Amino acid sequence: MGGSGDPNQDGSDEQQKRSEIYTYEAPWHIYAMNWSVRRDKKYRLAIASLLEQFPNRVEIVQLDDSNGEIRPDPNLSFEHPYPPTKVIFIPDKECQKPDLLATSSDFLRVWRVSDDSSRVDLKTLLNGNKNSEFCGPLTSFDWNEAEPRRIGTSSIDTTCTIWDIEREAVDTQLIAHDKEVYDIAWGGVGVFASVSADGSVRVFDLRDKEHSTIIYESSEPDTPLVRLGWNKQDPRYMATIIMDTAKVVVLDIRFPTLPVVELQRHHASVNAIAWAPHSSCHICTAGDDSQALIWDLSSMGQPVEGGLDPILAYTAGAEIEQLQWSSSQPDWVAIAFSTKLQILRV
């Protein structure tokens, strides 16, 4: 993951194999995208369309190791109401549970891939709004790795909802912010954080639902925070993106309000962040400058003259809107830009 340009420019599979970059072109613009977690489904991902119409699509694709092609399975492509804002496979590395996939748009939906991978069925539609059949659209959600029956969603109606997907019921719903909530991330069994148009990062503990801790507020009033990544390997650290800026703010929850470091090497808005699933000090960021950058934050505490530089850079063919780092195959990062999905060996 050093060079730029199209790995497949000479058209040969051999070239693509050597470069450890594999590309899939979808029939539509890709927005939501994520890796499968199960050990028995290597190189499998879900991608979803961004179409300005009610019917959208979700496809499950997989890299065929023998020929280097990422291929869709027509049986595992299905229609979805509105464009999903996020898609996540169940965090079940050991394949103990049914093969589930969740999506967020107007509602949270949980889908089941059949055991023989011949089809995908809607298992549950979860509506957190008791008072009407309509709801505030869901901006994002996160699936709790430590307790996979729990999914937390964030909504433009200022709430976060914690679902028990086994009981198909709401565990907790709380007003999390003063304005729209744009992202949510789990930091452990009963602890989650969220970011909002009100410019704050707040941490919630389900044992004490009346209170939250403000970890950070953007320095400009009313500057929305749009994405949140919680470091799974070292939960003291999280990272957030300030809307329409080229910087990523890294926070240490022990020292609220002051960023530990600001990553400022993108040349346009940052859209996505992903902490390394296997290392506590690496993070990947991607944005409208078509760049995916990997950073080593091990020197985080010490000031670096002129600011920190990334250790790896990759230039894609267009603005990168989505980025995911595979938890079961941590050598691989996936990015989505325009109609293309790329997986990169890092």
mmCIF file of C-alpha atoms in Angstrom:
data_model
loop_
_atom_site.group_PDB
_atom_site.id
_atom_site.type_symbol
_atom_site.label_atom_id
_atom_site.label_comp_id
_atom_site.label_asym_id
_atom_site.label_seq_id
_atom_site.Cartn_x
_atom_site.Cartn_y
_atom_site.Cartn_z
ATOM 1 C CA MET A 1 0.000 0.000 0.000
ATOM 2 C CA GLY A 2 2.485 2.572 -1.100
ATOM 3 C CA GLY A 3 1.958 3.424 -4.728
ATOM 4 C CA SER A 4 -0.870 5.112 -6.507
ATOM 5 C CA GLY A 5 -2.747 4.569 -9.713
ATOM 6 C CA ASP A 6 -4.720 1.637 -10.992
ATOM 7 C CA PRO A 7 -3.158 -1.708 -10.092
ATOM 8 C CA ASN A 8 -4.816 -3.300 -13.061
ATOM 9 C CA GLN A 9 -3.609 -0.902 -15.715
ATOM 10 C CA ASP A 10 -1.869 -3.507 -17.857
ATOM 11 C CA GLY A 11 -4.989 -5.635 -17.673
ATOM 12 C CA SER A 12 -3.249 -8.751 -16.407
ATOM 13 C CA ASP A 13 -4.338 -10.697 -13.339
ATOM 14 C CA GLU A 14 -0.704 -11.275 -12.511
ATOM 15 C CA GLN A 15 -0.104 -7.556 -12.111
ATOM 16 C CA GLN A 16 -3.091 -7.320 -9.769
ATOM 17 C CA LYS A 17 -1.948 -10.326 -7.750
ATOM 18 C CA ARG A 18 1.522 -8.929 -7.209
ATOM 19 C CA SER A 19 0.287 -5.558 -6.108
ATOM 20 C CA GLU A 20 -1.961 -7.061 -3.402
ATOM 21 C CA ILE A 21 -4.798 -4.770 -4.415
ATOM 22 C CA TYR A 22 -8.053 -6.254 -5.607
ATOM 23 C CA THR A 23 -10.826 -4.212 -7.160
ATOM 24 C CA TYR A 24 -14.538 -4.849 -7.671
ATOM 25 C CA GLU A 25 -16.733 -2.559 -9.708
ATOM 26 C CA ALA A 26 -20.356 -2.439 -8.559
ATOM 27 C CA PRO A 27 -23.259 -1.530 -10.848
ATOM 28 C CA TRP A 28 -23.931 1.532 -8.650
ATOM 29 C CA HIS A 29 -22.262 4.041 -6.338
ATOM 30 C CA ILE A 30 -21.148 2.294 -3.120
ATOM 31 C CA TYR A 31 -21.707 3.885 0.262
ATOM 32 C CA ALA A 32 -22.038 1.387 3.141
ATOM 33 C CA MET A 33 -19.461 -1.429 3.180
ATOM 34 C CA ASN A 34 -17.977 -3.847 5.685
ATOM 35 C CA TRP A 35 -16.005 -7.046 6.176
ATOM 36 C CA SER A 36 -17.431 -10.348 7.264
ATOM 37 C CA VAL A 37 -15.963 -11.469 10.610
ATOM 38 C CA ARG A 38 -16.414 -15.259 10.503
ATOM 39 C CA ARG A 39 -13.218 -17.300 10.117
ATOM 40 C CA ASP A 40 -14.844 -19.604 7.564
ATOM 41 C CA LYS A 41 -15.726 -16.743 5.178
ATOM 42 C CA LYS A 42 -12.425 -15.147 4.302
ATOM 43 C CA TYR A 43 -12.338 -12.109 2.024
ATOM 44 C CA ARG A 44 -16.124 -11.715 2.158
ATOM 45 C CA LEU A 45 -17.657 -8.250 2.285
ATOM 46 C CA ALA A 46 -21.049 -6.588 2.049
ATOM 47 C CA ILE A 47 -21.533 -3.447 -0.032
ATOM 48 C CA ALA A 48 -24.628 -1.283 -0.399
ATOM 49 C CA SER A 49 -25.818 1.216 -2.984
ATOM 50 C CA LEU A 50 -26.339 4.947 -2.707
ATOM 51 C CA LEU A 51 -29.224 5.587 -5.087
ATOM 52 C CA GLU A 52 -31.583 8.549 -4.837
ATOM 53 C CA GLN A 53 -34.659 6.369 -4.894
ATOM 54 C CA PHE A 54 -36.521 4.087 -2.507
ATOM 55 C CA PRO A 55 -35.231 0.704 -3.729
ATOM 56 C CA ASN A 56 -31.519 0.243 -3.096
ATOM 57 C CA ARG A 57 -29.329 -2.889 -3.156
ATOM 58 C CA VAL A 58 -27.028 -4.814 -0.873
ATOM 59 C CA GLU A 59 -24.528 -7.290 -2.347
ATOM 60 C CA ILE A 60 -22.317 -9.819 -0.626
ATOM 61 C CA VAL A 61 -19.072 -10.270 -2.550
ATOM 62 C CA GLN A 62 -16.040 -12.478 -2.008
ATOM 63 C CA LEU A 63 -12.480 -12.601 -3.297
ATOM 64 C CA ASP A 64 -11.661 -15.803 -5.116
ATOM 65 C CA ASP A 65 -8.098 -16.442 -3.990
ATOM 66 C CA SER A 66 -7.267 -18.652 -6.956
ATOM 67 C CA ASN A 67 -7.773 -15.990 -9.636
ATOM 68 C CA GLY A 68 -7.766 -12.698 -7.717
ATOM 69 C CA GLU A 69 -11.323 -11.762 -8.674
ATOM 70 C CA ILE A 70 -13.836 -10.264 -6.281
ATOM 71 C CA ARG A 71 -17.152 -11.742 -7.308
ATOM 72 C CA PRO A 72 -20.762 -11.094 -6.328
ATOM 73 C CA ASP A 73 -23.087 -13.989 -5.596
ATOM 74 C CA PRO A 74 -26.444 -13.293 -7.286
ATOM 75 C CA ASN A 75 -28.195 -15.346 -4.561
ATOM 76 C CA LEU A 76 -26.798 -13.028 -1.899
ATOM 77 C CA SER A 77 -27.878 -9.758 -3.493
ATOM 78 C CA PHE A 78 -31.078 -8.236 -2.147
ATOM 79 C CA GLU A 79 -33.223 -5.128 -2.334
ATOM 80 C CA HIS A 80 -33.097 -2.638 0.545
ATOM 81 C CA PRO A 81 -35.402 0.307 1.337
ATOM 82 C CA TYR A 82 -33.395 3.551 1.066
ATOM 83 C CA PRO A 83 -29.578 3.557 0.996
ATOM 84 C CA PRO A 84 -28.145 1.869 4.109
ATOM 85 C CA THR A 85 -26.061 4.268 6.193
ATOM 86 C CA LYS A 86 -24.042 1.354 7.575
ATOM 87 C CA VAL A 87 -23.747 -2.415 7.235
ATOM 88 C CA ILE A 88 -22.124 -4.782 9.773
ATOM 89 C CA PHE A 89 -21.746 -8.566 9.915
ATOM 90 C CA ILE A 90 -22.264 -10.192 13.302
ATOM 91 C CA PRO A 91 -18.998 -10.095 15.322
ATOM 92 C CA ASP A 92 -18.731 -13.879 15.546
ATOM 93 C CA LYS A 93 -15.246 -15.017 14.554
ATOM 94 C CA GLU A 94 -15.752 -18.562 15.818
ATOM 95 C CA CYS A 95 -18.937 -19.163 13.755
ATOM 96 C CA GLN A 96 -21.006 -20.046 16.833
ATOM 97 C CA LYS A 97 -24.067 -18.071 15.769
ATOM 98 C CA PRO A 98 -26.242 -17.774 12.664
ATOM 99 C CA ASP A 99 -24.646 -15.831 9.800
ATOM 100 C CA LEU A 100 -26.254 -12.427 10.359
ATOM 101 C CA LEU A 101 -25.859 -9.031 8.750
ATOM 102 C CA ALA A 102 -27.394 -5.779 10.025
ATOM 103 C CA THR A 103 -28.188 -2.576 8.126
ATOM 104 C CA SER A 104 -29.414 0.867 9.165
ATOM 105 C CA SER A 105 -31.559 3.282 7.169
ATOM 106 C CA ASP A 106 -35.149 4.127 8.118
ATOM 107 C CA PHE A 107 -35.038 1.222 10.605
ATOM 108 C CA LEU A 108 -32.470 -1.245 11.918
ATOM 109 C CA ARG A 109 -32.801 -4.502 9.995
ATOM 110 C CA VAL A 110 -31.142 -7.829 10.725
ATOM 111 C CA TRP A 111 -30.710 -10.228 7.787
ATOM 112 C CA ARG A 112 -29.797 -13.892 7.854
ATOM 113 C CA VAL A 113 -27.601 -15.601 5.278
ATOM 114 C CA SER A 114 -28.850 -19.185 4.954
ATOM 115 C CA ASP A 115 -26.513 -21.958 6.103
ATOM 116 C CA ASP A 116 -25.920 -23.096 2.536
ATOM 117 C CA SER A 117 -25.408 -19.461 1.406
ATOM 118 C CA SER A 118 -28.228 -19.834 -1.089
ATOM 119 C CA ARG A 119 -30.196 -16.753 0.006
ATOM 120 C CA VAL A 120 -30.552 -13.827 2.403
ATOM 121 C CA ASP A 121 -33.777 -13.342 4.355
ATOM 122 C CA LEU A 122 -34.959 -10.467 6.511
ATOM 123 C CA LYS A 123 -34.922 -11.817 10.072
ATOM 124 C CA THR A 124 -36.038 -8.738 12.026
ATOM 125 C CA LEU A 125 -37.095 -5.152 11.449
ATOM 126 C CA LEU A 126 -36.541 -3.080 14.601
ATOM 127 C CA ASN A 127 -38.433 0.187 15.040
ATOM 128 C CA GLY A 128 -37.427 2.195 18.109
ATOM 129 C CA ASN A 129 -40.193 4.750 17.766
ATOM 130 C CA LYS A 130 -43.167 3.495 19.760
ATOM 131 C CA ASN A 131 -45.444 6.421 18.978
ATOM 132 C CA SER A 132 -45.697 6.132 15.227
ATOM 133 C CA GLU A 133 -44.824 3.891 12.344
ATOM 134 C CA PHE A 134 -42.344 6.537 11.188
ATOM 135 C CA CYS A 135 -38.977 7.169 12.737
ATOM 136 C CA GLY A 136 -36.017 9.507 12.650
ATOM 137 C CA PRO A 137 -33.604 8.027 10.092
ATOM 138 C CA LEU A 138 -30.679 6.117 11.583
ATOM 139 C CA THR A 139 -27.314 7.686 10.862
ATOM 140 C CA SER A 140 -25.205 4.760 12.086
ATOM 141 C CA PHE A 141 -24.999 1.804 14.447
ATOM 142 C CA ASP A 142 -22.442 -0.433 16.127
ATOM 143 C CA TRP A 143 -22.589 -4.121 17.021
ATOM 144 C CA ASN A 144 -21.200 -4.961 20.461
ATOM 145 C CA GLU A 145 -18.326 -7.443 20.061
ATOM 146 C CA ALA A 146 -18.236 -8.311 23.763
ATOM 147 C CA GLU A 147 -21.978 -8.960 23.829
ATOM 148 C CA PRO A 148 -23.230 -9.686 20.317
ATOM 149 C CA ARG A 149 -26.905 -9.624 21.242
ATOM 150 C CA ARG A 150 -26.552 -5.848 21.636
ATOM 151 C CA ILE A 151 -26.656 -3.307 18.826
ATOM 152 C CA GLY A 152 -26.609 0.446 19.443
ATOM 153 C CA THR A 153 -28.112 2.842 16.879
ATOM 154 C CA SER A 154 -27.808 6.618 16.476
ATOM 155 C CA SER A 155 -30.541 8.785 15.002
ATOM 156 C CA ILE A 156 -31.197 12.290 13.723
ATOM 157 C CA ASP A 157 -33.914 12.517 16.400
ATOM 158 C CA THR A 158 -31.097 13.071 19.023
ATOM 159 C CA THR A 159 -31.458 9.584 20.513
ATOM 160 C CA CYS A 160 -29.321 6.477 20.800
ATOM 161 C CA THR A 161 -31.143 3.162 21.109
ATOM 162 C CA ILE A 162 -29.642 -0.028 22.498
ATOM 163 C CA TRP A 163 -31.336 -3.129 21.096
ATOM 164 C CA ASP A 164 -31.360 -6.693 22.346
ATOM 165 C CA ILE A 165 -31.607 -8.426 18.988
ATOM 166 C CA GLU A 166 -32.278 -11.845 20.536
ATOM 167 C CA ARG A 167 -35.376 -10.557 22.339
ATOM 168 C CA GLU A 168 -36.026 -8.183 19.415
ATOM 169 C CA ALA A 169 -36.675 -5.458 21.974
ATOM 170 C CA VAL A 170 -35.289 -2.106 23.094
ATOM 171 C CA ASP A 171 -32.910 -2.384 26.059
ATOM 172 C CA THR A 172 -32.495 1.349 26.494
ATOM 173 C CA GLN A 173 -33.346 4.467 24.574
ATOM 174 C CA LEU A 174 -31.876 7.758 25.640
ATOM 175 C CA ILE A 175 -31.676 11.323 24.453
ATOM 176 C CA ALA A 176 -27.948 11.440 23.876
ATOM 177 C CA HIS A 177 -27.353 14.945 22.490
ATOM 178 C CA ASP A 178 -28.947 18.326 21.841
ATOM 179 C CA LYS A 179 -28.905 17.772 18.083
ATOM 180 C CA GLU A 180 -28.696 14.940 15.536
ATOM 181 C CA VAL A 181 -26.487 12.017 16.582
ATOM 182 C CA TYR A 182 -24.212 11.054 13.681
ATOM 183 C CA ASP A 183 -22.262 8.063 14.974
ATOM 184 C CA ILE A 184 -22.046 5.594 17.844
ATOM 185 C CA ALA A 185 -19.311 3.189 18.975
ATOM 186 C CA TRP A 186 -19.068 0.570 21.716
ATOM 187 C CA GLY A 187 -16.121 0.692 24.097
ATOM 188 C CA GLY A 188 -16.960 -2.439 26.100
ATOM 189 C CA VAL A 189 -19.902 -4.470 27.360
ATOM 190 C CA GLY A 190 -22.067 -1.655 28.701
ATOM 191 C CA VAL A 191 -20.213 1.461 27.578
ATOM 192 C CA PHE A 192 -20.719 3.370 24.353
ATOM 193 C CA ALA A 193 -19.935 6.803 22.952
ATOM 194 C CA SER A 194 -21.608 9.023 20.399
ATOM 195 C CA VAL A 195 -20.902 12.142 18.334
ATOM 196 C CA SER A 196 -23.354 14.757 17.215
ATOM 197 C CA ALA A 197 -24.183 17.913 15.294
ATOM 198 C CA ASP A 198 -23.896 19.623 18.695
ATOM 199 C CA GLY A 199 -20.119 19.181 18.396
ATOM 200 C CA SER A 200 -19.598 16.881 21.387
ATOM 201 C CA VAL A 201 -18.293 13.372 22.038
ATOM 202 C CA ARG A 202 -20.223 11.816 24.924
ATOM 203 C CA VAL A 203 -19.637 8.556 26.766
ATOM 204 C CA PHE A 204 -22.509 6.595 28.324
ATOM 205 C CA ASP A 205 -22.482 3.747 30.828
ATOM 206 C CA LEU A 206 -25.622 1.607 30.785
ATOM 207 C CA ARG A 207 -25.322 1.091 34.557
ATOM 208 C CA ASP A 208 -25.951 4.812 35.043
ATOM 209 C CA LYS A 209 -28.227 5.993 32.284
ATOM 210 C CA GLU A 210 -28.962 9.391 33.792
ATOM 211 C CA HIS A 211 -25.454 10.690 33.221
ATOM 212 C CA SER A 212 -22.993 11.002 30.377
ATOM 213 C CA THR A 213 -19.436 12.300 30.243
ATOM 214 C CA ILE A 214 -18.458 14.890 27.655
ATOM 215 C CA ILE A 215 -15.025 13.840 26.411
ATOM 216 C CA TYR A 216 -14.564 16.564 23.808
ATOM 217 C CA GLU A 217 -16.339 19.534 22.288
ATOM 218 C CA SER A 218 -15.321 21.048 18.973
ATOM 219 C CA SER A 219 -13.603 24.390 19.444
ATOM 220 C CA GLU A 220 -15.883 26.185 16.997
ATOM 221 C CA PRO A 221 -19.406 26.283 18.422
ATOM 222 C CA ASP A 222 -21.939 24.122 16.598
ATOM 223 C CA THR A 223 -19.371 22.398 14.420
ATOM 224 C CA PRO A 224 -20.727 18.878 13.939
ATOM 225 C CA LEU A 225 -18.674 15.784 14.675
ATOM 226 C CA VAL A 226 -19.594 13.159 12.100
ATOM 227 C CA ARG A 227 -17.632 9.965 12.806
ATOM 228 C CA LEU A 228 -16.318 8.192 15.863
ATOM 229 C CA GLY A 229 -13.839 5.334 16.165
ATOM 230 C CA TRP A 230 -13.093 3.702 19.527
ATOM 231 C CA ASN A 231 -9.752 1.925 19.815
ATOM 232 C CA LYS A 232 -10.643 -1.702 20.604
ATOM 233 C CA GLN A 233 -7.071 -2.603 21.581
ATOM 234 C CA ASP A 234 -6.674 0.341 23.948
ATOM 235 C CA PRO A 235 -10.071 1.738 24.979
ATOM 236 C CA ARG A 236 -8.479 4.850 26.459
ATOM 237 C CA TYR A 237 -8.302 6.255 22.934
ATOM 238 C CA MET A 238 -10.915 7.317 20.435
ATOM 239 C CA ALA A 239 -10.851 9.378 17.259
ATOM 240 C CA THR A 240 -13.405 11.683 15.705
ATOM 241 C CA ILE A 241 -13.891 13.650 12.481
ATOM 242 C CA ILE A 242 -15.034 17.271 12.454
ATOM 243 C CA MET A 243 -17.476 17.851 9.602
ATOM 244 C CA ASP A 244 -15.947 19.277 6.408
ATOM 245 C CA THR A 245 -12.424 19.440 7.810
ATOM 246 C CA ALA A 246 -9.234 17.701 6.769
ATOM 247 C CA LYS A 247 -8.231 16.705 10.285
ATOM 248 C CA VAL A 248 -8.825 13.783 12.614
ATOM 249 C CA VAL A 249 -8.871 14.459 16.352
ATOM 250 C CA VAL A 250 -7.492 11.693 18.600
ATOM 251 C CA LEU A 251 -8.710 11.768 22.217
ATOM 252 C CA ASP A 252 -7.611 10.155 25.465
ATOM 253 C CA ILE A 253 -10.716 9.685 27.615
ATOM 254 C CA ARG A 254 -8.641 10.123 30.791
ATOM 255 C CA PHE A 255 -7.924 13.715 29.771
ATOM 256 C CA PRO A 256 -11.175 15.095 28.408
ATOM 257 C CA THR A 257 -11.459 18.229 26.261
ATOM 258 C CA LEU A 258 -7.857 18.255 24.970
ATOM 259 C CA PRO A 259 -6.925 16.189 21.890
ATOM 260 C CA VAL A 260 -3.820 14.009 22.307
ATOM 261 C CA VAL A 261 -2.944 14.554 18.678
ATOM 262 C CA GLU A 262 -4.543 15.989 15.546
ATOM 263 C CA LEU A 263 -3.836 14.203 12.264
ATOM 264 C CA GLN A 264 -3.565 16.892 9.610
ATOM 265 C CA ARG A 265 -2.106 15.456 6.405
ATOM 266 C CA HIS A 266 -5.295 15.101 4.358
ATOM 267 C CA HIS A 267 -5.865 17.824 1.751
ATOM 268 C CA ALA A 268 -9.669 17.660 1.798
ATOM 269 C CA SER A 269 -12.470 16.516 4.116
ATOM 270 C CA VAL A 270 -11.905 13.266 5.987
ATOM 271 C CA ASN A 271 -14.794 10.803 5.632
ATOM 272 C CA ALA A 272 -13.770 7.661 7.488
ATOM 273 C CA ILE A 273 -11.537 6.344 10.256
ATOM 274 C CA ALA A 274 -10.644 2.812 11.314
ATOM 275 C CA TRP A 275 -8.436 1.747 14.217
ATOM 276 C CA ALA A 276 -6.252 -1.280 13.586
ATOM 277 C CA PRO A 277 -8.028 -4.352 15.007
ATOM 278 C CA HIS A 278 -4.727 -5.941 16.092
ATOM 279 C CA SER A 279 -2.536 -3.028 17.180
ATOM 280 C CA SER A 280 -3.285 -0.345 19.745
ATOM 281 C CA CYS A 281 -1.340 2.429 18.025
ATOM 282 C CA HIS A 282 -2.306 2.290 14.331
ATOM 283 C CA ILE A 283 -5.209 4.048 12.673
ATOM 284 C CA CYS A 284 -6.285 4.469 9.065
ATOM 285 C CA THR A 285 -8.026 7.592 7.748
ATOM 286 C CA ALA A 286 -9.527 8.316 4.317
ATOM 287 C CA GLY A 287 -11.124 11.259 2.613
ATOM 288 C CA ASP A 288 -12.098 13.456 -0.295
ATOM 289 C CA ASP A 289 -8.439 13.851 -1.320
ATOM 290 C CA SER A 290 -8.699 10.216 -2.548
ATOM 291 C CA GLN A 291 -6.102 9.195 0.034
ATOM 292 C CA ALA A 292 -6.080 6.407 2.596
ATOM 293 C CA LEU A 293 -3.388 7.107 5.206
ATOM 294 C CA ILE A 294 -2.097 4.801 7.933
ATOM 295 C CA TRP A 295 -0.630 6.417 11.033
ATOM 296 C CA ASP A 296 1.569 5.092 13.819
ATOM 297 C CA LEU A 297 0.476 6.814 17.017
ATOM 298 C CA SER A 298 2.976 5.137 19.338
ATOM 299 C CA SER A 299 4.661 8.517 19.904
ATOM 300 C CA MET A 300 1.263 10.051 20.659
ATOM 301 C CA GLY A 301 2.236 11.613 23.974
ATOM 302 C CA GLN A 302 5.290 13.488 22.692
ATOM 303 C CA PRO A 303 4.938 16.599 20.550
ATOM 304 C CA VAL A 304 6.238 16.083 17.004
ATOM 305 C CA GLU A 305 7.597 19.164 15.299
ATOM 306 C CA GLY A 306 5.424 20.112 12.363
ATOM 307 C CA GLY A 307 2.897 17.427 13.279
ATOM 308 C CA LEU A 308 2.722 13.700 12.725
ATOM 309 C CA ASP A 309 3.196 12.171 9.258
ATOM 310 C CA PRO A 310 1.489 8.976 8.098
ATOM 311 C CA ILE A 311 3.637 5.854 7.645
ATOM 312 C CA LEU A 312 1.723 4.625 4.569
ATOM 313 C CA ALA A 313 -0.303 6.361 1.902
ATOM 314 C CA TYR A 314 -2.475 4.993 -0.877
ATOM 315 C CA THR A 315 -4.163 7.086 -3.550
ATOM 316 C CA ALA A 316 -7.461 5.803 -4.930
ATOM 317 C CA GLY A 317 -9.211 6.791 -8.145
ATOM 318 C CA ALA A 318 -11.751 9.115 -6.485
ATOM 319 C CA GLU A 319 -12.910 10.493 -3.139
ATOM 320 C CA ILE A 320 -12.882 7.666 -0.562
ATOM 321 C CA GLU A 321 -16.188 7.584 1.275
ATOM 322 C CA GLN A 322 -15.842 4.354 3.214
ATOM 323 C CA LEU A 323 -13.037 2.510 4.935
ATOM 324 C CA GLN A 324 -13.041 -0.699 7.025
ATOM 325 C CA TRP A 325 -10.154 -2.670 8.539
ATOM 326 C CA SER A 326 -10.783 -6.417 8.675
ATOM 327 C CA SER A 327 -10.850 -7.732 12.248
ATOM 328 C CA SER A 328 -10.424 -11.377 11.250
ATOM 329 C CA GLN A 329 -7.772 -10.652 8.575
ATOM 330 C CA PRO A 330 -5.940 -7.643 9.991
ATOM 331 C CA ASP A 331 -3.535 -7.438 7.023
ATOM 332 C CA TRP A 332 -6.411 -6.150 4.889
ATOM 333 C CA VAL A 333 -8.141 -2.790 4.632
ATOM 334 C CA ALA A 334 -11.139 -2.152 2.362
ATOM 335 C CA ILE A 335 -12.032 1.187 0.820
ATOM 336 C CA ALA A 336 -14.973 2.290 -1.300
ATOM 337 C CA PHE A 337 -14.909 5.152 -3.795
ATOM 338 C CA SER A 338 -17.454 5.895 -6.491
ATOM 339 C CA THR A 339 -18.579 2.483 -7.836
ATOM 340 C CA LYS A 340 -15.420 0.659 -6.754
ATOM 341 C CA LEU A 341 -14.578 -1.518 -3.790
ATOM 342 C CA GLN A 342 -10.871 -2.124 -3.237
ATOM 343 C CA ILE A 343 -9.160 -4.358 -0.730
ATOM 344 C CA LEU A 344 -5.560 -3.500 0.065
ATOM 345 C CA ARG A 345 -2.967 -5.553 1.871
ATOM 346 C CA VAL A 346 -1.271 -3.378 4.461
#
